[in-house]
Structure formats: C-alpha cells, structure tokens
Amino acid sequence: MDTTITNGKGFVHAVWLFFSLLLVSELLFAGGLTVSPAKDPMPFIEATFPNATSIEDKSGDPASWTIKKQDQILGYAFETNDVARIPAYSGEPVNVLVVIDPEGKILTAKVLEHHEPILLVGIPEKKLQIFTDQYEGLMASDKVKIGGLQEEGVVHVDGLSGATVTVMVENLAIMRAAKKVASSKGILEFDEVAATAMATIKQDVYQQSSWTALTGDGSIRRLTLNNQQVEASFKGTEAESASPLTKEEAESSFIDLYYTLLDVPTIGRSLLGDSEFQWLTETLKPGEHAIALLGNGFSFKGSGYVRGGIFDRIQIHQGDNVFSFRDLDHYRVNDLYAEGTPYFREMSIFIVREHHQFNPGQDWQVELLVRRQTGPVDSLFSSFKADYQPLDKYVDRPEPVIEEVDEDLPLWKQVWDEKQTSVVILIISMVILLVVIFLQDWLVRFPKFLHNFRRVFLLYTIVFIGWYSLGQISVVNVFTFTQNLMSEFHWETFLLDPVIFCLWVFVAVSILLWGRGIFCGWLCPFGALQELLGELAVKLKIPQYVVPFAIHERLWAVKYLILLALFGLSLESLQTAEQYAEVEPFKTVFLLRFDRDWPFIIYAVALLVISLFSRKVYCRYICPLGAALAIPSGVRLFDWLKRRKECGQPCQLCAVECEIGAIEKNGEINLRECHHCLDCQVTYWNENKCPPLVNKQKKRNKKVQNTVEAEPIKIVG
C-alpha cells in the first residue's frame, strides 16, 4: 500500500502524552464505578401494595412473602435466587424480585442484583427497568420468549441490545419462579420436573478395577479443598478469622474427600472384595443404596458421630431431594482392596434408605458442611458441593414419562437456535479465511485482488461480527474462563453466547497453528475499524507518522503490563477487573454503539482519531486482549511467512513498510506482534519490488544481454 510516512518525533510524543492522559482519566472513571449493592426488596413490595396491613416473613418452599390486608391475601413476593437460581453469562444468577397476585398475574418485576460483565457498566439502570416492566400484567402460566417471530400461544417481549444472554436468563428465571410459586400456592397446576422412572443398577456387569481405573473413568469422584478456599467462604461474616493465613497455611489441604455409589458391582467388589460386597448386598433392602465416603483431613463424620446422632457435616442432594444420615445408616470400612488405593484416615459406608427415593440413574451431589462457632451456642455454616454423574454402563434407565416441562430446551440451546443464522454465516467466513491462509503463497501474487478482498473482509468484520452480532471478544472472556477453570467449570456458561464461543474456538485453533495474527488482523472488529480508518487517512493524504523503533519496541510492553494488572485484579475480584477492563473500547464502540456516558465515548473516539495519524496505535501498545493472545503464540506449530537471507541485511524494505512495526531490524518477523496482513508476503513475491528479486532480475537480464553481445554475427549470402 502506498503510504506517505513522516518521522515526526515531536508530534508522536505529543499525541502519546495526550493519549496517556486520556487513558489515566478513563481508568480513574472506570475505577470510580462500583457494582450497585443488592437492593432491598421491601420498598418495592410496599409500593406494589400501598394498602397492605401486613407482610409475613419469607417462608415456605419455595420461599416467598405473603402480603395481606387484614385477613385478605393481596399477593405473594419472591426472589428468583430463592426459587430458580439460574447462572447467567458471568456464572452468577441475576436476582429479580417478582410479585404476583392471588390469580397468578405478575404485578412487579425488579432487578435486585446482578454480576453481568455487560451490565456492570454501560447499560443504564433505566433500560433494565424498561425490560422487566414488560412482565407486569403477564400470567405465571404464560409462555414467554425474547423477541423472535410471533407464535400462537407465546407472549413475546422485547430484548435488550447488548445483553441478549442476560435477558434470556432473566426471562427464564422470572417465569420459572412464578410458575413454581403459583403452583405451591395452588393458583395453577404445574410440575416442571419430568416424572422419571426409577433406574436400576446392572448387577450382571462387573469388571475388577484398580483405584486408578475407578477414579479415572468417574466411578469414584473427588472433592478437595484447601484452607484458603474455606477461609474465603466465611469472608465478610462473623465467622471470619481475625488473623490472616500464612501462604503455607492457605495452600495446605483442608479435606481430600472421595465418594462413590458402592452397590455398583464393579465399584463395590473392587473396593471391598467379594465377601464384604456380598455382605453389603445382603444388608441392603429393596430400594436402598450404599454411598461410600473416604477422606483425609477434616472429618466428614462430625459431632453427630455418636449413638442416636445425625452426621451433621454431610448431606446428599438429588434434584429437590436433600437428606442426611443417622448413626444406624453408617458402617465403618476397615480395609479397601482395589490395587493402588491410597491411605484414608476415615472410610465409611452410608445406607440411603428407601424413603429417600434415591434414583441411582440420576445425578446427585454430596455436600460438605463446615461449621464455625461465633459464640457459646451460635455458629455459622459454609457448604461445598461436588457432583456425581452415574455412568451409563452401570445402570438401566427406563424411558422417562414426560408429564410437563417448563422449557422445551436448555437455555444455551435456545440461544443457539436464536443465533443460528449468525453462527452459520460466521462459520462460513472463518472457513473462507482459513482457505486464504492456506493459499496465501498463491494469493499474494495477485496483490490487487488480495487487498480488495481484505478490505471487504474487514468491512464484514466491523459490520456483521462487531455491530450486528456483537461478536467483539474481550480480555474479560479470558478472565471468566480462567475463573471457571479454578472453580467449577461448566461449558454451558460459554455456550450461552454462540458467536463469542465460535470466535474463541477459532482463536484457540489459529493461535496453536499460526499465532495471534489471524484474529487480530482479520476478525477483531475494533482492529478492523482502525485499519480501514488508516487506509481512509492515506486516501485523504493525511500525514502518517511512525513511532521511532527504539520507543516503539518499548511501548510494546505497555499492553502486557496492563494485562498483568487486570489479571491480578481478577484474582481478587472479577467484578473489579471487569470495570478496569474498560481500557478496552470494545463495549462502547460495538456492544453499546456509543450509547454511553461521555468519558467512555471521548476515550473510544480519541483512539480512533489517533489511528488516522498512526496505524492501529491501540492494538500495538494498549490492547490487553492482544497481549493475552500473544503469550501462547510462542508455541505455534507453523511459520508460513517467508523471509530471505537478504531480509534485514541489507534489505529493510519490509521493515519500513510494515504498518504494525512487527518486522525487526534483523529482518525477522515478531509473530507475537504480527497481524498477518500479508503485505510483506506480497512484497516477497513481487519481482518488481522486492530488492533481492530485482537484483536477481537485473543480473539475469545483464547476463542475457552479455550473451547476445558476445555472439558472432553470421553473414549469409
């Protein structure tokens, strides 16, 4: 590309100073924004029923307030977190206060608390209220969908631009909670759980297995906690420790607990041996099952381990069913016989009695309760749960008899159905991009076509991926993924946004193969917007300035420092990191389309204006997402960008022309900084531009000329 480049140090330094001051003010503004504290539901309830004479304390299952005027019931109020706790994109639920009347009509729906990244800053509170106001007047029995084509028997409400996943979660929580409460009050008949026939354990399936095999395939599951995790669960309560833990104390194990369904032959016989397993099966009555708990560290038996007592440190959850064990349900295990079994200080068998209606074919959870004294008789509990999924090879599951279900599909599947067209178009474009990368050595020989194609693709990235599909990925996604890995990982959290999910899959694959450049140079909407603005500036003959290389290579470090700072904040508080991640202008430009407070708009516009004078300043020096993607780029499998031995010494043409400054003085391409625009490859194959090729062509022409001149002239006649 023909670009006039001027080396104006004073101008660059002035622009950089202005940008730095703007960045500081932006961070200060972001830091001043705090997550709104959870709202008190009482003022909303009182405003809904100004004539009420009493509001009974929250009670019942599901928990709700009953509002009365004398002896007349005016309505019921409840929080969705108490009734239908559904994680949103952040992994935390959106808590909504819902009020219904005795006929099941929704009178009020107010957001009390949320932790959504897109809503922490940016979308005004009034827009959230406009969304929830749409539920006033709807019936608990209604089937409600967000947007979409009109369907018979379905009520459609308007979504909220930039927060599609969040409002879909809100919709599901509001309507599911309303149905549950209305059902519990006898207002309408509703059963959200399918009537599932009781599964049976396959008694004829047995294979002697080692401890490694049983833990490896999920037959035996594990819950492990360190002291820091337990301490964190009491933070902010009366039971919080007065003195902080040392690093060694924090990392020390609190409990290492294994648990399994012991009456499965492969599991029980492998662990107990033939004779003990036979005793167990003879002990179990019809409808009873055995759960084994094996642990080191904190005692899971607890203070109830006495005659006539209850084991008050463990509970079993299955659906809405929760139960504990008594002393008569307990048997001590003396030895385990599976090869490779480690030592355990406590080994117990607990019998699940028939009246608990435990289904061995359905998922269940073991809950560990940790209690701390806060006074002579007072104490606080903190609980930790771990899942168990029965393996298909161990159980027979009859076909479920579906009576009535609340939703036809899980939430993430509904979202994918809604975004099906966008996902298909995005996948097609990514396949096309992969074809371009694979054929790059051939395509670069047609520079005019390649440049035009690239401009069209960048425009598609801005308009379709950025503004239409809201597919601008962020460093916040990196932190969310990291947090999920360190806690309970659930794919459903990431599947809630199909466009972002597809982009991240492509990013992961492309980084492994070629480095960060494919995404940063082709699929990042903000990067594409900067690049096209830079080209427009060249067309308008706006002078282009280059940061001196000595400063340029040091400014590279800024984005890594910003990434480290944000990552450190995310370890302490993901919400705080999300606020400071406003150093990314993505939310302002694409998710909210400049519908924000003026400091955010000024910051984003300033970055775009600077890109008119110097190419992609934000991408090169500031972007923490680019830094996060650059780090794993060092382990890429392929280097398809070709170089010659003359590159760097003596030829500096590509280094001068590289608008990103990713080619160093020695001619090497820094693939952690390269945006894979392919301009250097166009030059590499151009025999009329690449100096080594031009020299070779000159030598070849001179040789041909010398040969012609040396030939004797033949005279015929």
XYZ file of C-alpha atoms in Angstrom:
717
model
C 0.000 0.000 0.000
C 1.287 3.449 -0.901
C 1.635 5.471 2.266
C 3.490 8.674 2.961
C 5.404 8.161 6.180
C 6.940 11.042 8.082
C 9.193 10.710 11.071
C 7.796 13.459 13.325
C 9.040 12.740 16.820
C 7.555 15.850 18.409
C 4.116 15.138 17.019
C 4.232 11.488 18.087
C 5.300 12.379 21.597
C 2.551 14.984 21.888
C -0.074 12.516 20.670
C 1.241 9.875 23.022
C 1.126 12.267 26.002
C -2.458 13.205 25.147
C -3.392 9.550 24.816
C -1.735 8.646 28.137
C -3.622 11.369 29.994
C -6.840 10.199 28.389
C -6.109 6.613 29.381
C -5.463 7.600 33.003
C -8.711 9.559 33.177
C -10.544 6.599 31.656
C -9.148 4.183 34.241
C -9.985 6.564 37.058
C -13.517 6.885 35.746
C -13.849 3.116 35.445
C -12.445 2.609 38.909
C -14.991 5.018 40.315
C -17.820 2.855 39.029
C -18.779 0.237 41.572
C -21.228 -2.607 41.388
C -24.526 -1.433 42.819
C -25.246 -3.066 46.180
C -28.133 -5.520 46.322
C -31.405 -3.617 46.592
C -33.790 -4.104 49.500
C -36.958 -5.786 48.161
C -39.270 -4.316 50.830
C -39.708 -0.838 49.292
C -40.780 -2.442 46.008
C -43.243 -4.751 47.763
C -44.689 -1.886 49.791
C -45.024 0.276 46.666
C -46.896 -2.522 44.896
C -49.359 -2.916 47.799
C -49.821 0.523 49.398
C -52.961 -0.675 51.222
C -51.336 -3.769 52.777
C -51.606 -4.125 56.548
C -49.023 -6.897 56.944
C -46.179 -8.623 55.106
C -45.435 -12.042 56.555
C -41.818 -13.143 56.850
C -40.391 -15.071 53.943
C -41.240 -18.752 54.410
C -42.357 -21.927 52.673
C -40.915 -23.988 49.873
C -40.325 -22.189 47.602
C -39.641 -19.244 49.905
C -41.952 -16.236 49.498
C -43.527 -13.318 51.339
C -47.299 -13.260 51.767
C -48.862 -9.792 51.633
C -52.218 -9.255 53.343
C -54.831 -6.614 54.028
C -56.353 -7.754 57.293
C -57.178 -11.429 56.534
C -57.328 -10.978 52.762
C -54.309 -12.169 50.739
C -53.270 -9.486 48.262
C -50.371 -11.360 46.701
C -47.030 -13.109 47.020
C -43.490 -11.808 46.548
C -40.323 -13.821 45.989
C -36.745 -13.573 44.739
C -35.705 -15.650 41.746
C -32.474 -16.620 43.530
C -34.579 -18.450 46.141
C -36.746 -20.264 43.609
C -34.993 -20.583 40.225
C -31.301 -19.855 40.614
C -30.039 -19.900 37.013
C -26.440 -18.818 36.253
C -26.074 -16.126 33.607
C -23.029 -15.329 31.426
C -20.933 -14.282 34.433
C -21.605 -17.630 36.101
C -23.745 -15.884 38.729
C -27.544 -15.527 38.575
C -29.491 -12.305 38.079
C -31.683 -11.870 41.172
C -35.125 -10.444 40.397
C -37.940 -9.606 42.797
C -41.249 -10.862 41.395
C -44.690 -10.081 42.845
C -47.852 -11.947 41.796
C -51.486 -11.583 42.813
C -53.737 -14.449 44.015
C -54.722 -15.190 40.387
C -51.115 -15.588 39.239
C -50.767 -12.225 37.475
C -47.304 -10.636 37.694
C -47.599 -7.213 39.322
C -43.922 -6.279 39.678
C -40.533 -7.496 38.439
C -37.460 -5.604 39.656
C -33.757 -6.480 39.303
C -32.223 -6.573 42.793
C -28.685 -7.735 41.988
C -26.535 -8.891 39.075
C -22.888 -9.552 38.191
C -23.051 -9.473 34.407
C -19.953 -8.023 32.658
C -22.061 -6.228 30.048
C -24.272 -4.672 32.734
C -21.677 -3.728 35.340
C -21.058 -0.514 33.460
C -22.567 0.834 30.312
C -26.250 -0.058 30.119
C -28.249 2.444 32.177
C -30.427 1.181 35.025
C -33.491 2.606 33.292
C -33.034 0.200 30.363
C -33.017 -2.789 32.682
C -36.172 -1.467 34.302
C -37.839 -0.949 30.917
C -37.131 -4.610 30.155
C -38.511 -6.017 33.433
C -41.537 -3.693 33.265
C -42.743 -5.772 30.302
C -43.625 -8.621 32.672
C -46.220 -6.590 34.545
C -49.634 -7.951 33.601
C -48.375 -11.308 32.320
C -49.673 -14.507 33.894
C -47.470 -17.053 35.640
C -48.880 -19.663 33.260
C -47.787 -17.745 30.117
C -45.057 -18.994 27.831
C -42.760 -16.005 27.271
C -39.987 -15.617 24.694
C -37.492 -12.833 23.996
C -38.107 -11.336 20.558
C -38.499 -13.622 17.546
C -41.420 -14.197 15.202
C -44.926 -14.172 16.589
C -46.179 -17.625 17.591
C -49.587 -18.734 18.738
C -49.753 -19.267 22.490
C -46.467 -17.434 23.092
C -46.026 -13.974 24.597
C -43.094 -12.076 23.074
C -41.216 -9.369 24.965
C -38.544 -7.038 23.603
C -34.922 -7.877 24.345
C -32.156 -5.512 25.387
C -29.493 -4.665 22.839
C -26.062 -5.738 24.020
C -27.396 -8.021 26.751
C -29.189 -10.817 24.906
C -27.943 -13.671 27.076
C -28.647 -11.795 30.293
C -32.270 -11.024 29.468
C -32.875 -14.589 28.302
C -31.650 -15.800 31.689
C -33.855 -13.213 33.411
C -36.855 -14.349 31.397
C -36.277 -17.988 32.263
C -35.756 -17.223 35.960
C -38.795 -14.928 36.251
C -41.226 -17.278 34.540
C -39.902 -20.473 36.105
C -40.006 -18.936 39.592
C -43.501 -17.526 39.013
C -44.783 -20.938 37.936
C -43.226 -22.669 40.942
C -44.637 -20.211 43.462
C -48.057 -20.157 41.788
C -48.080 -23.949 41.849
C -47.091 -24.091 45.537
C -49.934 -21.676 46.403
C -52.493 -23.726 44.490
C -53.013 -20.969 41.905
C -52.214 -23.231 38.961
C -51.156 -26.795 38.329
C -47.583 -27.042 37.247
C -44.850 -29.667 37.503
C -41.555 -28.622 35.947
C -39.811 -31.947 36.615
C -40.400 -34.865 34.329
C -41.666 -37.957 36.091
C -38.637 -40.178 35.662
C -38.913 -43.920 36.194
C -36.531 -45.314 38.794
C -33.297 -46.630 37.314
C -31.804 -49.951 38.382
C -28.190 -50.994 38.847
C -26.918 -53.631 36.427
C -25.985 -56.459 38.778
C -24.543 -58.610 35.972
C -21.981 -56.004 34.891
C -18.682 -56.469 36.714
C -15.013 -55.924 35.945
C -12.250 -55.995 38.538
C -10.742 -52.490 38.502
C -7.854 -50.675 40.129
C -8.133 -47.418 42.061
C -6.641 -45.563 39.097
C -9.232 -47.011 36.716
C -12.149 -46.244 39.045
C -11.101 -42.643 39.625
C -10.086 -42.192 36.002
C -13.479 -43.043 34.453
C -15.544 -41.189 37.065
C -16.758 -44.219 39.016
C -15.201 -42.581 42.078
C -15.325 -38.776 42.350
C -13.295 -36.365 44.434
C -13.804 -33.147 46.423
C -10.634 -31.402 47.519
C -10.394 -28.100 49.418
C -7.531 -26.096 50.835
C -7.642 -23.780 53.851
C -7.775 -20.663 51.682
C -10.991 -21.824 49.960
C -12.663 -22.499 53.291
C -11.464 -19.203 54.738
C -12.792 -17.332 51.703
C -16.256 -18.841 52.225
C -16.513 -17.137 55.642
C -15.181 -13.781 54.459
C -17.411 -10.895 55.489
C -19.264 -12.936 58.133
C -18.990 -13.120 61.904
C -17.036 -16.346 61.485
C -14.221 -14.713 59.501
C -10.816 -15.368 61.069
C -9.221 -12.399 62.797
C -5.693 -13.262 61.678
C -4.807 -13.945 58.021
C -3.385 -17.289 56.965
C 0.232 -17.626 56.010
C 0.937 -18.754 52.452
C 1.801 -22.247 53.692
C -1.364 -22.451 55.797
C -3.539 -21.168 52.934
C -2.248 -23.778 50.485
C -2.465 -26.664 52.975
C -5.164 -29.251 52.391
C -8.370 -28.853 54.382
C -10.017 -32.055 53.158
C -9.441 -34.623 50.446
C -12.728 -36.496 50.052
C -13.627 -39.308 47.648
C -17.199 -40.539 47.193
C -18.979 -43.168 45.110
C -22.080 -45.331 44.739
C -20.863 -48.508 46.385
C -23.606 -51.014 45.454
C -22.477 -50.929 41.809
C -20.709 -54.325 41.431
C -17.630 -53.058 39.579
C -17.096 -50.387 42.228
C -18.161 -52.247 45.362
C -16.488 -55.603 44.649
C -13.263 -53.933 43.509
C -13.060 -51.844 46.691
C -14.496 -54.202 49.347
C -13.633 -57.620 47.985
C -16.083 -60.404 47.198
C -17.124 -61.380 50.731
C -17.653 -57.828 52.024
C -19.577 -56.845 48.893
C -21.799 -59.888 49.304
C -22.465 -58.806 52.900
C -23.373 -55.331 51.661
C -25.827 -56.562 49.036
C -27.473 -58.839 51.583
C -27.738 -55.950 54.039
C -29.425 -53.604 51.570
C -33.206 -53.838 51.429
C -35.196 -53.210 48.226
C -34.980 -49.554 47.251
C -31.851 -48.945 49.387
C -28.408 -47.967 48.145
C -24.937 -47.515 49.613
C -22.670 -44.483 49.326
C -19.006 -44.675 50.330
C -17.077 -41.671 51.676
C -13.291 -41.841 52.025
C -11.343 -38.887 53.350
C -8.244 -37.323 54.823
C -8.064 -34.070 56.751
C -11.260 -32.505 58.059
C -13.546 -35.194 59.488
C -16.694 -35.661 57.430
C -18.332 -37.604 60.286
C -18.626 -34.563 62.520
C -20.001 -34.109 66.005
C -23.056 -36.270 65.278
C -20.939 -39.407 65.192
C -22.468 -40.731 68.396
C -25.206 -43.244 69.129
C -28.575 -41.825 68.132
C -26.969 -38.814 66.465
C -27.018 -37.325 62.974
C -23.999 -36.855 60.765
C -24.256 -33.071 60.549
C -21.359 -32.451 58.160
C -22.605 -34.271 55.080
C -25.800 -34.202 53.051
C -26.880 -35.753 49.765
C -28.741 -33.735 47.123
C -30.690 -35.150 44.198
C -32.953 -32.673 42.473
C -35.134 -31.123 45.178
C -34.456 -34.064 47.468
C -31.995 -33.423 50.335
C -31.244 -35.860 53.138
C -28.722 -36.623 55.892
C -27.664 -39.840 57.612
C -28.195 -41.147 61.135
C -25.913 -43.409 63.131
C -27.883 -46.520 62.119
C -27.173 -45.731 58.454
C -23.424 -45.891 58.993
C -20.882 -48.694 58.717
C -17.150 -48.346 59.185
C -14.819 -49.688 56.473
C -11.676 -51.395 57.758
C -9.843 -52.039 54.511
C -10.006 -51.473 50.767
C -8.662 -53.973 48.269
C -8.534 -52.195 44.892
C -4.978 -52.047 43.584
C -3.344 -48.671 44.200
C -5.832 -47.459 46.810
C -4.239 -44.670 48.919
C -4.417 -44.432 52.704
C -7.538 -42.805 54.188
C -7.972 -41.721 57.786
C -11.757 -42.088 57.551
C -13.628 -44.700 55.480
C -17.397 -45.052 55.802
C -20.427 -46.615 54.161
C -23.756 -44.780 54.419
C -27.031 -46.500 53.597
C -29.586 -44.459 51.652
C -32.950 -45.668 52.941
C -35.901 -46.419 50.671
C -37.996 -43.466 51.864
C -35.440 -41.045 50.413
C -36.481 -42.200 46.907
C -32.878 -42.053 45.716
C -32.535 -42.756 41.983
C -29.176 -44.404 41.105
C -29.553 -43.372 37.480
C -29.807 -39.633 38.133
C -27.058 -37.149 39.008
C -26.568 -36.366 42.676
C -24.332 -34.232 44.864
C -22.514 -34.673 48.130
C -22.497 -31.535 50.276
C -19.871 -30.896 52.922
C -20.933 -28.535 55.739
C -18.198 -26.678 57.591
C -19.288 -25.026 60.835
C -17.592 -22.296 62.854
C -18.581 -21.112 66.282
C -19.459 -17.416 66.585
C -20.467 -17.576 70.233
C -21.085 -20.005 73.095
C -24.027 -21.580 71.231
C -24.153 -19.723 67.916
C -22.383 -20.867 64.765
C -22.303 -20.318 61.006
C -22.153 -22.915 58.241
C -20.401 -22.822 54.903
C -21.108 -25.560 52.388
C -19.251 -27.097 49.446
C -20.885 -29.349 46.870
C -19.472 -31.874 44.444
C -21.314 -33.648 41.627
C -21.657 -37.312 40.820
C -22.835 -38.489 37.403
C -23.677 -42.210 37.239
C -22.025 -43.970 34.308
C -24.352 -45.432 31.687
C -22.566 -48.777 31.786
C -23.643 -49.310 35.408
C -27.382 -48.514 35.276
C -30.546 -49.219 33.299
C -32.601 -46.083 32.779
C -36.199 -46.596 31.583
C -37.558 -44.032 29.160
C -38.832 -41.053 31.173
C -42.538 -40.341 31.212
C -42.789 -36.636 30.479
C -45.789 -35.081 32.187
C -44.986 -31.409 31.701
C -41.808 -29.434 31.337
C -41.145 -25.783 31.829
C -38.920 -25.287 28.798
C -38.502 -27.343 25.650
C -34.746 -26.801 25.514
C -31.948 -25.806 27.873
C -31.209 -22.100 27.786
C -27.970 -22.426 25.825
C -29.738 -24.460 23.123
C -32.439 -21.811 22.883
C -29.749 -19.167 22.386
C -28.071 -21.228 19.636
C -31.427 -21.610 17.865
C -31.961 -17.854 18.059
C -28.468 -17.134 16.659
C -28.425 -19.950 14.100
C -28.168 -17.680 11.051
C -25.378 -15.584 12.570
C -23.441 -18.687 13.570
C -23.697 -20.221 10.089
C -22.524 -17.002 8.397
C -19.667 -16.645 10.893
C -18.501 -20.235 10.380
C -18.591 -19.815 6.584
C -16.479 -16.653 6.843
C -13.962 -18.399 9.093
C -13.695 -21.275 6.622
C -13.062 -18.741 3.832
C -10.375 -17.107 5.967
C -8.712 -20.477 6.528
C -8.697 -21.061 2.756
C -6.983 -17.678 2.296
C -4.338 -18.604 4.878
C -3.698 -21.975 3.249
C -3.448 -20.408 -0.225
C -1.575 -17.290 0.860
C 1.593 -18.073 -1.133
C -0.511 -18.123 -4.306
C -2.904 -15.268 -3.479
C -0.142 -12.778 -2.639
C 0.918 -12.890 -6.283
C -2.346 -11.071 -7.052
C -1.942 -8.039 -4.784
C -4.845 -6.012 -6.160
C -7.318 -8.862 -5.633
C -5.921 -9.669 -2.187
C -6.066 -6.054 -0.993
C -9.648 -5.645 -2.227
C -10.663 -8.935 -0.645
C -9.064 -7.905 2.630
C -10.899 -4.568 2.657
C -14.235 -6.327 2.071
C -13.479 -8.877 4.779
C -12.519 -6.163 7.281
C -15.744 -4.307 6.491
C -17.671 -7.559 7.104
C -15.833 -7.951 10.410
C -16.826 -4.456 11.532
C -20.453 -4.520 10.415
C -21.511 -8.148 10.822
C -19.288 -9.506 13.587
C -18.980 -6.248 15.527
C -22.175 -4.224 15.236
C -24.706 -6.846 14.154
C -23.604 -9.996 16.012
C -21.895 -8.184 18.939
C -19.004 -10.598 18.464
C -16.175 -8.485 19.853
C -14.290 -10.771 22.225
C -12.645 -9.200 25.254
C -9.943 -9.848 27.801
C -12.841 -10.244 30.259
C -13.655 -13.517 28.464
C -10.120 -14.703 29.259
C -10.573 -13.902 32.956
C -14.013 -15.573 33.050
C -12.546 -18.722 31.500
C -9.659 -18.695 33.992
C -12.025 -18.243 36.940
C -14.156 -21.155 35.742
C -11.108 -23.384 35.436
C -10.134 -22.549 39.022
C -13.648 -23.253 40.337
C -16.410 -25.402 38.871
C -16.070 -25.463 35.097
C -19.306 -25.583 33.100
C -19.371 -25.468 29.314
C -22.925 -24.094 29.467
C -21.549 -20.776 30.740
C -19.605 -20.251 27.494
C -22.216 -21.793 25.196
C -24.641 -19.036 26.212
C -23.087 -16.745 23.579
C -22.664 -18.803 20.380
C -20.916 -16.083 18.339
C -18.304 -15.463 21.041
C -17.925 -19.230 21.561
C -17.267 -19.846 17.833
C -14.775 -16.991 17.724
C -12.889 -18.337 20.738
C -12.714 -21.815 19.216
C -11.259 -20.293 16.043
C -8.847 -18.157 18.068
C -7.632 -21.190 20.026
C -7.023 -23.206 16.862
C -5.408 -20.364 14.902
C -3.085 -19.410 17.773
C -1.919 -23.010 18.052
C -1.201 -23.163 14.312
C -0.038 -19.659 13.334
C -0.143 -17.306 16.332
C -2.357 -14.365 17.267
C -2.144 -12.569 13.925
C -5.088 -14.289 12.229
C -7.590 -12.980 14.775
C -6.007 -9.574 15.390
C -5.537 -8.886 11.695
C -8.799 -10.255 10.303
C -11.516 -10.970 12.892
C -11.171 -8.259 15.552
C -13.852 -5.611 14.805
C -12.033 -2.773 16.566
C -8.754 -3.653 14.880
C -10.523 -3.779 11.504
C -12.127 -0.385 12.153
C -8.733 1.164 12.962
C -7.157 -0.335 9.847
C -9.840 0.911 7.460
C -9.699 4.361 9.053
C -5.933 4.311 8.495
C -6.435 3.478 4.816
C -9.002 6.254 4.536
C -6.483 8.671 6.036
C -3.957 7.699 3.372
C -6.548 8.285 0.643
C -7.230 11.725 2.146
C -3.462 12.352 2.228
C -3.364 12.783 5.988
C 0.336 12.576 7.019
C 1.238 9.247 8.581
C 3.685 9.194 11.472
C 5.836 6.339 12.697
C 6.974 5.957 16.282
C 10.791 5.629 16.329
C 11.704 1.965 16.664
C 13.602 2.488 19.931
C 10.404 3.858 21.519
C 8.149 1.505 19.561
C 9.710 -1.692 20.918
C 9.439 -0.383 24.493
C 5.815 0.635 24.077
C 5.060 -2.997 23.192
C 5.469 -3.754 26.896
C 2.594 -1.453 27.916
C -0.145 -3.868 26.867
C 1.499 -6.700 28.800
C 1.689 -4.554 31.926
C -1.995 -3.695 31.556
C -2.825 -7.396 31.120
C -0.872 -8.355 34.261
C -2.581 -5.610 36.266
C -6.042 -6.712 35.130
C -5.231 -10.365 35.744
C -4.081 -9.560 39.275
C -7.315 -7.676 39.910
C -9.360 -10.600 38.549
C -7.814 -12.945 41.121
C -9.080 -10.666 43.867
C -12.389 -9.675 42.261
C -13.614 -10.438 38.759
C -16.081 -7.555 39.009
C -13.278 -5.077 39.743
C -11.244 -6.405 36.821
C -14.270 -6.028 34.548
C -14.540 -2.361 35.495
C -10.878 -1.628 34.796
C -11.115 -3.630 31.573
C -12.861 -0.536 30.231
C -9.376 0.232 28.933
C -10.825 -1.782 26.039
C -13.126 0.482 23.994
C -14.939 -2.519 22.537
C -18.056 -2.259 24.672
C -18.506 1.423 23.830
C -17.984 1.058 20.079
C -19.721 -2.238 19.319
C -21.809 -3.626 22.162
C -23.406 -0.287 23.098
C -22.817 1.558 19.797
C -21.608 4.735 21.539
C -24.753 4.923 23.712
C -22.766 5.640 26.892
C -21.582 8.333 29.262
C -19.318 10.931 27.625
C -15.932 9.853 29.152
C -16.234 6.432 27.501
C -17.242 7.976 24.171
C -14.378 10.507 24.239
C -11.896 7.730 25.034
C -13.073 5.484 22.178
C -13.258 8.327 19.661
C -9.769 9.537 20.660
C -8.331 6.094 19.914
C -9.982 6.084 16.502
C -8.794 9.620 15.734
C -5.210 8.680 16.660
C -5.438 5.751 14.234
C -5.871 8.296 11.430
C -2.324 9.529 12.050
C -0.550 6.336 13.133
C -1.683 2.822 12.302
C -3.515 0.799 14.992
C -1.927 2.520 17.999
C -4.351 0.821 20.386
C -3.648 -2.660 19.009
C 0.116 -2.204 19.120
C 0.563 -0.658 22.551
C -2.566 -0.865 24.724
C -4.738 -3.902 23.952
C -4.644 -6.398 26.884
C -6.539 -8.940 24.776
C -3.787 -8.802 22.162
C -1.228 -9.316 24.922
C -3.161 -12.323 26.246
C -3.249 -13.856 22.761
C 0.401 -13.044 22.079
C 1.696 -15.020 25.069
C 0.692 -18.504 23.788
C 1.690 -17.531 20.214
C 5.232 -18.595 21.065
C 4.195 -22.272 20.860
C 2.631 -22.051 17.367
C 3.252 -25.006 15.079
C 3.871 -23.210 11.760
C 5.783 -20.192 10.409
C 4.305 -19.659 6.940
C 5.521 -16.076 6.497
C 8.581 -16.432 4.275
C 11.849 -14.479 4.585
C 15.044 -14.305 2.502
C 18.631 -14.288 3.710
C 18.915 -10.683 2.497
C 15.987 -9.596 4.740
C 17.346 -7.217 7.348
C 20.857 -7.193 5.907
C 20.991 -5.320 3.648
C 17.259 -5.080 2.719
C 14.961 -3.122 5.075
C 12.008 -2.586 2.721
C 9.503 -4.850 4.522
C 10.539 -3.494 7.923
C 9.896 0.054 6.703
C 6.577 -0.824 5.062
C 5.182 -2.911 7.959
C 2.485 -0.675 9.390
C 2.382 -2.630 12.642
C 6.138 -2.480 13.127
C 6.310 -6.238 13.608
C 9.447 -6.713 11.479
C 12.637 -6.109 13.390
C 15.859 -4.581 12.062
C 17.408 -8.007 11.507
C 14.547 -8.895 9.162
C 12.824 -11.356 11.494
C 9.049 -11.144 11.910
C 7.938 -10.891 15.535
C 4.912 -13.196 15.320
C 3.745 -12.107 18.766
C 3.121 -8.660 17.233
C 2.361 -9.548 13.600
C -1.260 -9.106 12.429
C -0.864 -11.386 9.391
C -1.916 -8.722 6.877
C 0.310 -10.459 4.263
C 1.729 -7.162 2.924
C 5.288 -8.398 3.463
C 4.442 -11.562 1.541
C 3.116 -9.524 -1.369
C 6.491 -7.755 -1.474
C 8.332 -11.082 -1.027
C 6.887 -12.479 -4.269
C 6.939 -9.221 -6.281
C 9.854 -9.383 -8.738
C 9.495 -5.681 -9.495
C 9.573 -4.558 -5.847
C 11.486 -6.990 -3.628
C 15.150 -5.746 -3.795
C 16.732 -9.245 -3.797
C 14.411 -10.308 -6.633
C 15.014 -7.043 -8.501
C 18.777 -7.569 -8.233
C 18.464 -11.140 -9.453
C 16.345 -9.954 -12.350
C 18.933 -7.299 -13.229
C 21.748 -9.863 -13.152
C 19.688 -12.215 -15.283
C 18.931 -9.501 -17.824
C 22.572 -8.376 -17.869
C 23.720 -11.952 -18.440
C 21.301 -12.363 -21.317
C 22.478 -9.039 -22.794
C 26.158 -10.044 -22.497
C 25.411 -13.344 -24.164
C 23.692 -11.626 -27.053
C 26.554 -9.165 -27.483
C 29.158 -11.932 -27.409
C 27.592 -13.948 -30.224
C 29.436 -13.506 -33.623
C 27.410 -12.036 -36.428
C 26.795 -14.562 -39.171
C 26.736 -13.224 -42.724
C 24.552 -15.219 -45.054
C 24.900 -14.919 -48.811
